[in-house]
Short mmCIF file of C-alpha atoms and ligand atoms in Angstrom, two decimals:
data_model
loop_
_atom_site.label_atom_id
_atom_site.label_comp_id
_atom_site.label_asym_id
_atom_site.label_seq_id
_atom_site.Cartn_x
_atom_site.Cartn_y
_atom_site.Cartn_z
CA MET A 119 20.76 9.21 17.55
CA LYS A 120 24.39 10.02 18.23
CA THR A 121 26.85 7.43 16.94
CA GLU A 122 30.46 6.79 17.93
CA PHE A 123 32.08 5.12 14.97
CA THR A 124 35.77 5.84 14.42
CA LEU A 125 36.98 7.36 11.16
CA ALA A 126 38.53 4.00 10.29
CA GLN A 127 35.16 2.28 10.78
CA LEU A 128 33.40 4.92 8.69
CA ALA A 129 35.75 4.18 5.80
CA ASP A 130 33.82 0.90 5.41
CA PRO A 131 30.93 1.72 3.04
CA ASP A 132 28.54 -0.56 4.95
CA ILE A 133 29.31 1.17 8.25
CA ALA A 134 28.87 4.55 6.55
CA VAL A 135 25.36 3.43 5.49
CA ALA A 136 24.60 2.13 8.99
CA ASP A 137 25.82 5.39 10.54
CA LYS A 138 23.46 7.41 8.36
CA ILE A 139 20.52 5.17 9.24
CA LEU A 140 21.28 5.24 12.97
CA ARG A 141 21.61 9.02 13.01
CA ALA A 142 18.14 9.33 11.48
CA CYS A 143 16.52 7.55 14.44
CA VAL A 144 15.26 9.99 17.07
CA HIS A 145 14.20 7.23 19.51
CA CYS A 146 10.58 8.41 19.46
CA GLY A 147 9.28 4.83 19.71
CA PHE A 148 6.33 5.27 17.31
CA CYS A 149 7.49 2.10 15.56
CA THR A 150 7.00 -0.07 18.64
CA ALA A 151 3.20 0.04 18.37
CA THR A 152 3.18 -1.60 14.93
CA CYS A 153 6.00 -4.11 15.47
CA PRO A 154 4.53 -7.64 15.65
CA THR A 155 7.15 -8.97 18.06
CA TYR A 156 6.76 -6.04 20.44
CA VAL A 157 2.98 -6.35 20.26
CA LEU A 158 3.26 -10.05 21.17
CA LEU A 159 6.18 -10.07 23.60
CA GLY A 160 6.10 -6.56 25.10
CA ASP A 161 9.90 -6.45 25.44
CA GLU A 162 11.65 -3.25 24.34
CA LEU A 163 14.51 -5.38 22.97
CA ASP A 164 11.99 -7.08 20.68
CA SER A 165 10.93 -3.73 19.25
CA PRO A 166 12.51 -1.85 16.32
CA ARG A 167 13.87 0.82 18.65
CA GLY A 168 15.41 -1.80 20.93
CA ARG A 169 16.93 -3.70 18.03
CA ILE A 170 18.33 -0.51 16.52
CA TYR A 171 20.07 0.12 19.83
CA LEU A 172 21.46 -3.44 19.94
CA ILE A 173 22.69 -3.21 16.34
CA LYS A 174 24.31 0.16 17.02
CA GLN A 175 26.27 -1.30 19.94
CA MET A 176 27.24 -4.42 18.00
CA LEU A 177 28.56 -2.41 15.04
CA GLU A 178 30.28 0.28 17.13
CA LYS A 179 32.07 -2.24 19.36
CA ASP A 180 33.03 -4.27 16.31
CA GLN A 181 32.80 -7.46 18.35
CA ALA A 182 30.90 -10.71 18.05
CA PRO A 183 27.37 -10.26 19.46
CA THR A 184 26.21 -12.04 22.60
CA ALA A 185 23.63 -14.83 22.52
CA ASP A 186 21.05 -12.40 23.90
CA VAL A 187 21.61 -9.86 21.12
CA VAL A 188 21.34 -12.63 18.52
CA LYS A 189 18.09 -13.85 20.10
CA HIS A 190 16.40 -10.47 19.74
CA ILE A 191 17.62 -9.87 16.20
CA ASP A 192 16.69 -13.42 15.15
CA ARG A 193 13.17 -12.73 16.42
CA CYS A 194 12.79 -9.82 14.00
CA LEU A 195 10.59 -10.87 11.07
CA SER A 196 12.07 -8.30 8.67
CA CYS A 197 8.42 -7.45 8.04
CA LEU A 198 9.37 -3.74 7.75
CA SER A 199 6.19 -2.56 9.43
CA CYS A 200 8.48 -0.24 11.42
CA MET A 201 9.62 1.43 8.20
CA THR A 202 6.05 2.26 7.27
CA THR A 203 5.42 3.76 10.70
CA CYS A 204 8.68 5.66 11.22
CA PRO A 205 8.21 9.40 10.72
CA SER A 206 11.98 9.94 10.39
CA GLY A 207 12.50 7.62 7.42
CA VAL A 208 14.84 5.22 9.24
CA HIS A 209 15.85 2.52 6.72
CA TYR A 210 15.61 -0.37 9.16
CA MET A 211 15.83 -2.97 6.37
CA HIS A 212 19.38 -2.04 5.39
CA LEU A 213 20.37 -1.92 9.05
CA VAL A 214 19.00 -5.33 10.05
CA ASP A 215 20.36 -6.86 6.83
CA GLN A 216 23.82 -5.73 7.92
CA ALA A 217 23.24 -7.03 11.44
CA ARG A 218 22.34 -10.47 10.11
CA VAL A 219 25.50 -10.59 7.99
CA ARG A 220 27.58 -9.54 11.00
CA ILE A 221 25.98 -12.26 13.14
CA GLU A 222 26.55 -14.87 10.46
CA LYS A 223 30.23 -13.92 10.23
CA THR A 224 31.09 -13.50 13.90
CA TYR A 225 28.67 -15.50 16.06
CA ARG A 226 28.96 -19.26 16.54
CA ARG A 227 25.49 -20.77 16.68
CA SER A 228 24.77 -24.17 18.23
CA LEU A 229 25.54 -27.19 16.08
CA THR A 230 21.86 -27.98 15.47
CA ASP A 231 21.14 -24.36 14.56
CA ARG A 232 24.02 -24.32 12.08
CA LEU A 233 22.96 -27.62 10.59
CA LEU A 234 19.34 -26.56 10.15
CA ARG A 235 20.29 -23.22 8.61
CA SER A 236 22.71 -24.92 6.23
CA VAL A 237 20.04 -27.37 5.11
CA LEU A 238 17.46 -24.60 4.61
CA ALA A 239 19.95 -22.43 2.71
CA TYR A 240 20.82 -25.34 0.45
CA VAL A 241 17.38 -26.82 -0.17
CA LEU A 242 14.97 -23.87 -0.37
CA PRO A 243 16.55 -22.06 -3.34
CA ARG A 244 16.71 -25.27 -5.42
CA PRO A 245 13.29 -26.30 -6.77
CA ARG A 246 14.25 -29.95 -7.42
CA GLU A 247 15.71 -30.48 -3.96
CA PHE A 248 12.85 -28.52 -2.42
CA ARG A 249 10.32 -30.79 -4.12
CA LEU A 250 12.11 -33.83 -2.74
CA ALA A 251 12.21 -32.32 0.76
CA MET A 252 8.48 -31.51 0.61
CA SER A 253 7.69 -35.08 -0.47
CA LEU A 254 9.67 -36.43 2.49
CA ALA A 255 7.99 -33.96 4.85
CA ARG A 256 4.60 -35.08 3.56
CA LEU A 257 5.48 -38.67 4.43
CA GLY A 258 6.53 -37.48 7.89
CA ARG A 259 3.26 -35.67 8.62
CA PRO A 260 1.60 -38.63 10.40
CA PHE A 261 4.44 -38.64 12.94
CA LYS A 262 4.34 -34.96 13.81
CA ALA A 263 2.36 -35.58 17.00
CA LEU A 264 5.53 -37.16 18.37
CA LEU A 265 7.31 -33.80 18.17
CA PRO A 266 6.78 -30.82 20.54
CA ALA A 267 4.18 -28.27 19.41
CA SER A 268 5.75 -25.48 21.44
CA SER A 269 9.23 -24.68 22.71
CA GLN A 270 10.25 -25.63 26.22
CA THR A 271 13.80 -24.38 25.77
CA ARG A 272 15.08 -21.33 27.62
CA GLY A 273 18.00 -21.09 25.21
CA PRO A 274 18.49 -18.50 22.50
CA ALA A 275 16.51 -20.46 19.91
CA PRO A 276 13.67 -22.98 19.78
CA SER A 277 14.77 -26.63 19.85
CA LEU A 278 15.53 -28.58 16.69
CA LEU A 279 12.61 -30.94 17.34
CA ARG A 280 10.23 -28.00 17.64
CA ARG A 281 11.49 -26.67 14.34
CA LEU A 282 11.14 -30.06 12.68
CA ARG A 283 7.53 -30.06 13.87
CA ALA A 284 7.05 -26.65 12.26
CA MET A 285 8.31 -28.02 8.95
CA LEU A 286 5.88 -30.93 9.10
CA ASP A 287 3.04 -28.55 9.98
CA LEU A 288 3.77 -26.62 6.79
CA ALA A 289 4.25 -29.65 4.53
CA PRO A 290 1.50 -30.02 1.91
CA ALA A 291 -1.11 -32.69 2.60
CA ALA A 292 -1.29 -33.72 -1.07
CA ALA A 293 1.41 -34.55 -3.62
CA LEU A 294 2.99 -31.53 -5.28
CA PRO A 295 1.78 -30.66 -8.78
CA PRO A 296 4.07 -31.32 -11.76
CA PRO A 297 6.68 -28.58 -12.32
CA GLY A 298 5.85 -25.64 -14.56
CA PRO A 299 7.62 -24.71 -17.80
CA SER A 300 11.39 -24.39 -17.73
CA GLY A 301 13.69 -21.43 -18.32
CA GLY A 302 14.06 -20.39 -21.94
CA THR A 303 10.35 -20.77 -22.70
CA VAL A 304 8.66 -17.85 -24.47
CA PHE A 305 4.89 -17.33 -24.32
CA PRO A 306 3.83 -15.21 -27.31
CA ALA A 307 1.31 -12.41 -26.94
CA GLN A 308 -2.21 -13.08 -28.18
CA GLY A 309 -3.04 -10.58 -30.93
CA ALA A 310 -0.86 -7.54 -31.48
CA ARG A 311 2.14 -7.45 -29.16
CA ARG A 312 1.99 -4.50 -26.73
CA GLY A 313 4.97 -5.37 -24.58
CA ARG A 314 7.54 -7.93 -23.54
CA VAL A 315 8.38 -8.96 -19.98
CA ALA A 316 10.45 -11.50 -18.07
CA LEU A 317 8.63 -13.41 -15.33
CA LEU A 318 10.64 -14.57 -12.31
CA GLN A 319 10.30 -18.33 -12.12
CA GLY A 320 10.93 -18.47 -8.38
CA CYS A 321 12.11 -21.46 -6.36
CA ALA A 322 9.71 -22.54 -3.59
CA GLN A 323 6.69 -21.18 -5.46
CA GLN A 324 7.75 -23.00 -8.62
CA ALA A 325 7.58 -26.28 -6.72
CA LEU A 326 4.53 -25.61 -4.54
CA ALA A 327 2.19 -23.71 -6.85
CA PRO A 328 3.22 -23.45 -10.52
CA ARG A 329 -0.41 -22.46 -11.14
CA ILE A 330 0.40 -18.94 -9.91
CA ASN A 331 2.89 -18.12 -12.64
CA GLN A 332 0.63 -19.88 -15.15
CA ALA A 333 -2.18 -17.51 -14.16
CA ALA A 334 0.17 -14.54 -14.60
CA ILE A 335 1.22 -15.80 -18.04
CA ASN A 336 -2.45 -16.28 -19.00
CA VAL A 337 -3.42 -12.73 -18.02
CA LEU A 338 -0.37 -11.14 -19.60
CA THR A 339 -0.48 -12.95 -22.95
CA ARG A 340 -4.27 -12.44 -23.13
CA HIS A 341 -3.60 -8.70 -22.95
CA GLY A 342 -0.93 -8.61 -25.65
CA ILE A 343 2.21 -9.08 -23.53
CA GLU A 344 4.91 -11.55 -24.52
CA VAL A 345 6.34 -13.39 -21.52
CA VAL A 346 9.78 -14.95 -21.33
CA LEU A 347 11.12 -17.27 -18.63
CA VAL A 348 14.77 -16.34 -18.82
CA LYS A 349 17.18 -19.27 -19.13
CA ASP A 350 19.72 -19.81 -16.32
CA GLU A 351 17.82 -17.54 -13.93
CA GLN A 352 18.11 -18.68 -10.31
CA CYS A 353 16.61 -18.06 -6.87
CA CYS A 354 16.61 -14.30 -6.21
CA GLY A 355 18.69 -14.80 -3.06
CA ALA A 356 16.06 -13.52 -0.61
CA LEU A 357 16.10 -16.66 1.52
CA THR A 358 19.85 -16.66 2.17
CA HIS A 359 19.95 -12.84 2.29
CA HIS A 360 17.55 -12.91 5.24
CA MET A 361 19.71 -15.51 6.98
CA GLY A 362 22.74 -13.20 6.68
CA GLN A 363 24.44 -15.47 4.14
CA ASP A 364 25.52 -12.63 1.94
CA ALA A 365 28.04 -14.43 -0.25
CA ASP A 366 25.31 -16.77 -1.48
CA ALA A 367 22.72 -14.01 -1.89
CA LEU A 368 25.10 -11.72 -3.77
CA ALA A 369 26.24 -14.53 -6.06
CA ARG A 370 22.62 -15.22 -6.97
CA ALA A 371 21.93 -11.51 -7.46
CA ARG A 372 24.92 -11.21 -9.82
CA GLY A 373 23.81 -14.29 -11.74
CA ASN A 374 20.32 -12.92 -12.24
CA VAL A 375 21.51 -9.43 -13.12
CA GLY A 376 23.73 -11.04 -15.77
CA VAL A 377 21.04 -13.14 -17.48
CA TRP A 378 18.30 -10.49 -17.26
CA SER A 379 20.60 -7.75 -18.58
CA ALA A 380 21.62 -10.01 -21.48
CA GLU A 381 17.96 -10.73 -22.28
CA ALA A 382 17.06 -7.03 -22.10
CA SER A 383 19.94 -6.10 -24.42
CA ALA A 384 19.28 -8.89 -26.93
CA ARG A 385 15.49 -8.84 -27.24
CA GLY A 386 14.20 -6.03 -25.03
CA LEU A 387 12.32 -6.16 -21.73
CA ASP A 388 9.71 -3.67 -20.50
CA ALA A 389 9.76 -5.15 -17.01
CA ILE A 390 10.89 -8.04 -14.85
CA LEU A 391 7.72 -9.25 -13.16
CA VAL A 392 7.53 -10.99 -9.83
CA THR A 393 4.57 -12.90 -8.39
CA THR A 394 6.21 -13.51 -4.99
CA SER A 395 6.47 -10.18 -3.24
CA GLY A 396 9.21 -11.37 -0.86
CA CYS A 397 11.42 -11.89 -3.92
CA GLY A 398 10.30 -8.61 -5.48
CA THR A 399 11.45 -6.60 -2.48
CA VAL A 400 14.94 -8.09 -2.70
CA ILE A 401 15.24 -7.73 -6.49
CA LYS A 402 14.21 -4.07 -6.15
CA ASP A 403 17.13 -3.82 -3.68
CA TYR A 404 19.76 -5.41 -5.99
CA GLY A 405 20.94 -1.90 -6.88
CA HIS A 406 21.78 -1.28 -3.23
CA MET A 407 23.16 -4.75 -2.58
CA LEU A 408 25.62 -4.50 -5.48
CA ARG A 409 26.33 -0.76 -5.27
CA GLU A 410 30.01 -1.29 -4.42
CA ASP A 411 30.58 -3.84 -7.19
CA PRO A 412 32.19 -1.98 -10.10
CA GLN A 413 31.25 -4.70 -12.57
CA TYR A 414 27.59 -5.02 -11.58
CA ALA A 415 26.53 -1.77 -9.89
CA ALA A 416 25.04 -0.09 -12.97
CA SER A 417 23.33 -3.20 -14.37
CA ALA A 418 21.98 -4.13 -10.91
CA ALA A 419 20.44 -0.66 -10.57
CA ALA A 420 18.91 -1.06 -14.04
CA VAL A 421 17.47 -4.47 -13.11
CA SER A 422 16.00 -3.06 -9.88
CA ALA A 423 14.36 -0.27 -11.90
CA LEU A 424 12.82 -2.87 -14.23
CA ALA A 425 11.50 -5.07 -11.40
CA LYS A 426 7.77 -4.81 -10.75
CA ASP A 427 5.23 -6.73 -8.77
CA ILE A 428 2.71 -8.39 -11.09
CA SER A 429 -0.07 -6.18 -9.67
CA GLU A 430 1.86 -2.99 -10.48
CA TYR A 431 2.25 -4.02 -14.09
CA LEU A 432 -1.31 -5.28 -14.54
CA ALA A 433 -2.63 -1.96 -13.22
CA GLY A 434 -1.29 -0.32 -16.39
CA LEU A 435 -2.92 -2.80 -18.78
CA ASP A 436 -6.64 -1.92 -18.63
CA LEU A 437 -7.71 -5.50 -17.90
CA GLN A 438 -10.68 -6.86 -19.85
CA THR A 439 -12.63 -8.25 -16.90
CA GLY A 440 -16.18 -9.47 -16.37
CA LYS A 441 -15.66 -12.87 -17.99
CA ALA A 442 -16.21 -14.99 -14.87
CA PRO A 443 -19.47 -15.71 -13.03
CA HIS A 444 -17.99 -14.82 -9.65
CA GLY A 445 -21.04 -12.85 -8.54
CA ASP A 446 -20.62 -11.52 -5.02
CA ILE A 447 -17.59 -13.50 -3.91
CA VAL A 448 -16.08 -11.88 -0.81
CA VAL A 449 -12.30 -11.69 -0.98
CA ALA A 450 -10.29 -11.03 2.19
CA TYR A 451 -7.19 -9.33 0.84
CA HIS A 452 -4.09 -10.19 2.86
CA SER A 453 -1.49 -7.52 2.29
CA ALA A 454 1.89 -9.29 2.42
CA CYS A 455 4.44 -7.29 4.44
CA SER A 456 6.92 -7.39 1.57
CA LEU A 457 4.28 -5.81 -0.65
CA GLN A 458 2.78 -3.22 1.71
CA HIS A 459 5.87 -2.31 3.78
CA GLY A 460 8.71 -3.45 1.51
CA GLN A 461 7.37 -2.12 -1.81
CA LYS A 462 4.69 0.31 -0.59
CA ILE A 463 2.08 -1.37 -2.78
CA THR A 464 -1.15 -1.19 -0.82
CA SER A 465 -4.21 -0.23 -2.84
CA ILE A 466 -3.32 -1.53 -6.33
CA PRO A 467 -4.12 -5.24 -5.78
CA LYS A 468 -7.41 -4.37 -4.04
CA GLU A 469 -8.40 -2.00 -6.85
CA LEU A 470 -7.63 -4.63 -9.47
CA LEU A 471 -9.80 -7.13 -7.64
CA SER A 472 -12.72 -4.80 -7.00
CA ASN A 473 -12.58 -3.50 -10.61
CA SER A 474 -12.88 -7.16 -11.60
CA GLY A 475 -16.15 -7.49 -9.70
CA PHE A 476 -15.00 -9.08 -6.44
CA VAL A 477 -16.19 -7.77 -3.09
CA VAL A 478 -12.87 -6.91 -1.43
CA LYS A 479 -12.57 -6.67 2.34
CA ASP A 480 -9.65 -5.31 4.34
CA ILE A 481 -8.50 -7.49 7.22
CA PRO A 482 -8.29 -5.89 10.69
CA GLU A 483 -4.69 -5.33 11.87
CA SER A 484 -3.60 -5.75 8.27
CA HIS A 485 -0.25 -4.13 9.07
CA LEU A 486 0.73 -7.12 11.24
CA CYS A 487 2.74 -9.96 9.71
CA CYS A 488 1.19 -13.44 9.35
CA GLY A 489 4.40 -15.00 10.71
CA SER A 490 5.64 -16.55 7.48
CA ALA A 491 8.59 -14.22 6.73
CA GLY A 492 10.79 -16.50 4.62
CA THR A 493 12.25 -19.16 6.91
CA TYR A 494 10.94 -17.46 10.07
CA ASN A 495 8.03 -19.88 10.54
CA ILE A 496 10.56 -22.72 10.72
CA LEU A 497 13.26 -20.94 12.75
CA GLN A 498 10.90 -19.12 15.16
CA PRO A 499 7.81 -21.36 15.11
CA ASP A 500 6.25 -20.24 18.39
CA ILE A 501 6.05 -16.55 17.49
CA ALA A 502 5.12 -17.44 13.92
CA MET A 503 2.18 -19.60 15.02
CA LYS A 504 0.88 -16.91 17.37
CA LEU A 505 0.96 -14.41 14.51
CA ARG A 506 -0.70 -16.88 12.16
CA ASP A 507 -3.51 -17.58 14.60
CA ARG A 508 -4.04 -13.85 15.14
CA LYS A 509 -4.11 -13.28 11.37
CA VAL A 510 -6.56 -16.13 10.78
CA ALA A 511 -8.85 -14.84 13.56
CA ASN A 512 -8.77 -11.35 12.00
CA ILE A 513 -9.56 -12.80 8.59
CA ALA A 514 -12.53 -14.71 10.00
CA THR A 515 -14.17 -11.45 11.10
CA VAL A 516 -14.79 -10.42 7.47
CA LYS A 517 -16.36 -13.81 6.63
CA PRO A 518 -14.63 -14.27 3.28
CA ASN A 519 -15.28 -16.87 0.59
CA VAL A 520 -11.64 -16.70 -0.36
CA ILE A 521 -8.39 -15.15 0.86
CA ALA A 522 -6.12 -13.48 -1.70
CA ALA A 523 -2.43 -12.68 -1.21
CA GLY A 524 0.56 -11.84 -3.37
CA ASN A 525 3.19 -13.98 -1.70
CA ILE A 526 3.46 -17.78 -1.57
CA GLY A 527 4.97 -17.76 1.93
CA CYS A 528 1.92 -15.95 3.35
CA MET A 529 -0.40 -18.21 1.37
CA MET A 530 1.15 -21.37 2.88
CA GLN A 531 1.26 -19.91 6.36
CA ILE A 532 -2.36 -18.73 6.38
CA ALA A 533 -3.64 -21.90 4.65
CA SER A 534 -2.11 -23.99 7.45
CA GLY A 535 -4.53 -22.37 9.91
CA THR A 536 -7.83 -22.05 8.05
CA THR A 537 -10.23 -23.97 5.84
CA VAL A 538 -11.00 -20.88 3.73
CA PRO A 539 -9.29 -21.29 0.33
CA VAL A 540 -6.19 -19.14 -0.16
CA VAL A 541 -5.24 -18.07 -3.69
CA HIS A 542 -2.88 -15.61 -5.31
CA THR A 543 -4.41 -12.30 -6.42
CA VAL A 544 -3.39 -13.01 -10.02
CA GLU A 545 -5.37 -16.28 -10.02
CA LEU A 546 -8.56 -14.32 -9.38
CA LEU A 547 -7.60 -11.78 -12.05
CA ASP A 548 -6.94 -14.61 -14.51
CA TRP A 549 -10.39 -16.03 -13.77
CA ALA A 550 -12.06 -12.65 -14.17
CA THR A 551 -10.39 -12.14 -17.56
CA GLY A 552 -11.31 -15.52 -19.03
CA GLY A 553 -9.00 -18.05 -17.31
CA PRO A 554 -9.86 -21.12 -15.22
CA ARG A 555 -11.66 -20.86 -11.91
CA PRO A 556 -9.07 -21.10 -9.12
CA GLY A 557 -9.44 -23.70 -6.40
CA LEU A 558 -12.35 -22.23 -4.43
CA ASN A 559 -14.69 -24.43 -2.44
S1 SF4 B 1761 9.80 5.42 14.74
FE1 SF4 B 1761 11.72 5.72 13.59
S2 SF4 B 1761 12.77 7.40 14.64
FE2 SF4 B 1761 11.20 6.64 16.06
S3 SF4 B 1761 12.28 5.07 17.31
FE3 SF4 B 1761 11.32 3.99 15.60
S4 SF4 B 1761 12.94 3.89 14.04
FE4 SF4 B 1761 13.58 5.48 15.52
S1 SF4 B 1762 10.99 -5.54 10.78
FE1 SF4 B 1762 9.02 -6.08 11.75
S2 SF4 B 1762 9.57 -7.45 13.45
FE2 SF4 B 1762 11.47 -6.43 12.79
S3 SF4 B 1762 11.65 -4.64 14.14
FE3 SF4 B 1762 10.56 -3.94 12.27
S4 SF4 B 1762 8.37 -4.16 12.74
FE4 SF4 B 1762 9.52 -5.36 14.28
#
């Protein structure tokens, strides 16, 4: 695609990156067929190709975007299915990330939109505040019928009441479990130590399902790996990054790069492991996000190189499985977008599960997002619910006993639409290697 940036614009390193990405797009449209919003809405402007065109115009004109442009970019899930499909290697992720930052800086959203986004950006990355918010949402669940279950608005975004309803729909029915271990805790390897890793503590997952990281710690230590929860680590920044709030996301990235680099220098780290693939995709991108920061560029690139999804690391450990009586349990494996499209990890989790004796089934249309996508299921609840229902219907066709996924957002989203238990892949691997049976019916 031909671009028309001026030389002055191209002196901005971000615009130089955008220019390179835009020039790679040949407008073939292959990506439209696998884009969830295009599949649902059938509007070219809700396809990757359409959005690329809108972003190109917004950046070239160097003006605040219109409400219509914002609507179509806001509807993008950042699922990155288009990147998997694109034969020309267009790096859509770095382009839409820039577009979101530009929107955040130059477009004035409605008061309710700004308020909601501010609350989400403040609460979600803070486990204590998130726990409190979830407890309040749980109390509000009985009143959700008073709120609209679909959007009537013709405006650029769903109404605040509709979004509040979406939050209540996602709130847990039961009280949250007690928090997991805090930063600074070290879990020694059982037997001879074969390695040493940091495990990302996470924010929302830490509050909703501390059992996931506990399962990871169980499997790792059982196989001779020492696990450290690094002190003063914080939210990876993915949630605010995807809302275009770059100052917050970059500050969190710098903070984490600092504490992880210090831990690696002082005591050594073979890897930084992540059990929430949405976070893993962003941490693997820290090197790009901080590339222009002279103080952090090198250490951020080193941190990104150390970051691994838990499944990637476990694949190199020769797991001692066969210790659980799971017989012929059928597992529907849900491939989180951040894992399959963001990190290109597709077969490893399924191989780990089938090598552990589970009967693993692929879900039809597995390339399509479940609608979770960070804060998307709150900010765009109508599209998110349609995608969830489609995902749940596809899952039902393989008649599973359990659904496994590698991302807490997907787990919550899918669980809100099915009675089939949803667990993290590592919980099943923990069970198969001698840990407790996860919450299956
Ligand atoms: S598939 Fe790639 S090259 Fe073709 S329109 Fe989509 S982004 Fe552009
Ligand atoms: S990231 Fe997903 S929703 Fe956004 S344009 Fe690409 S395929 Fe469509």
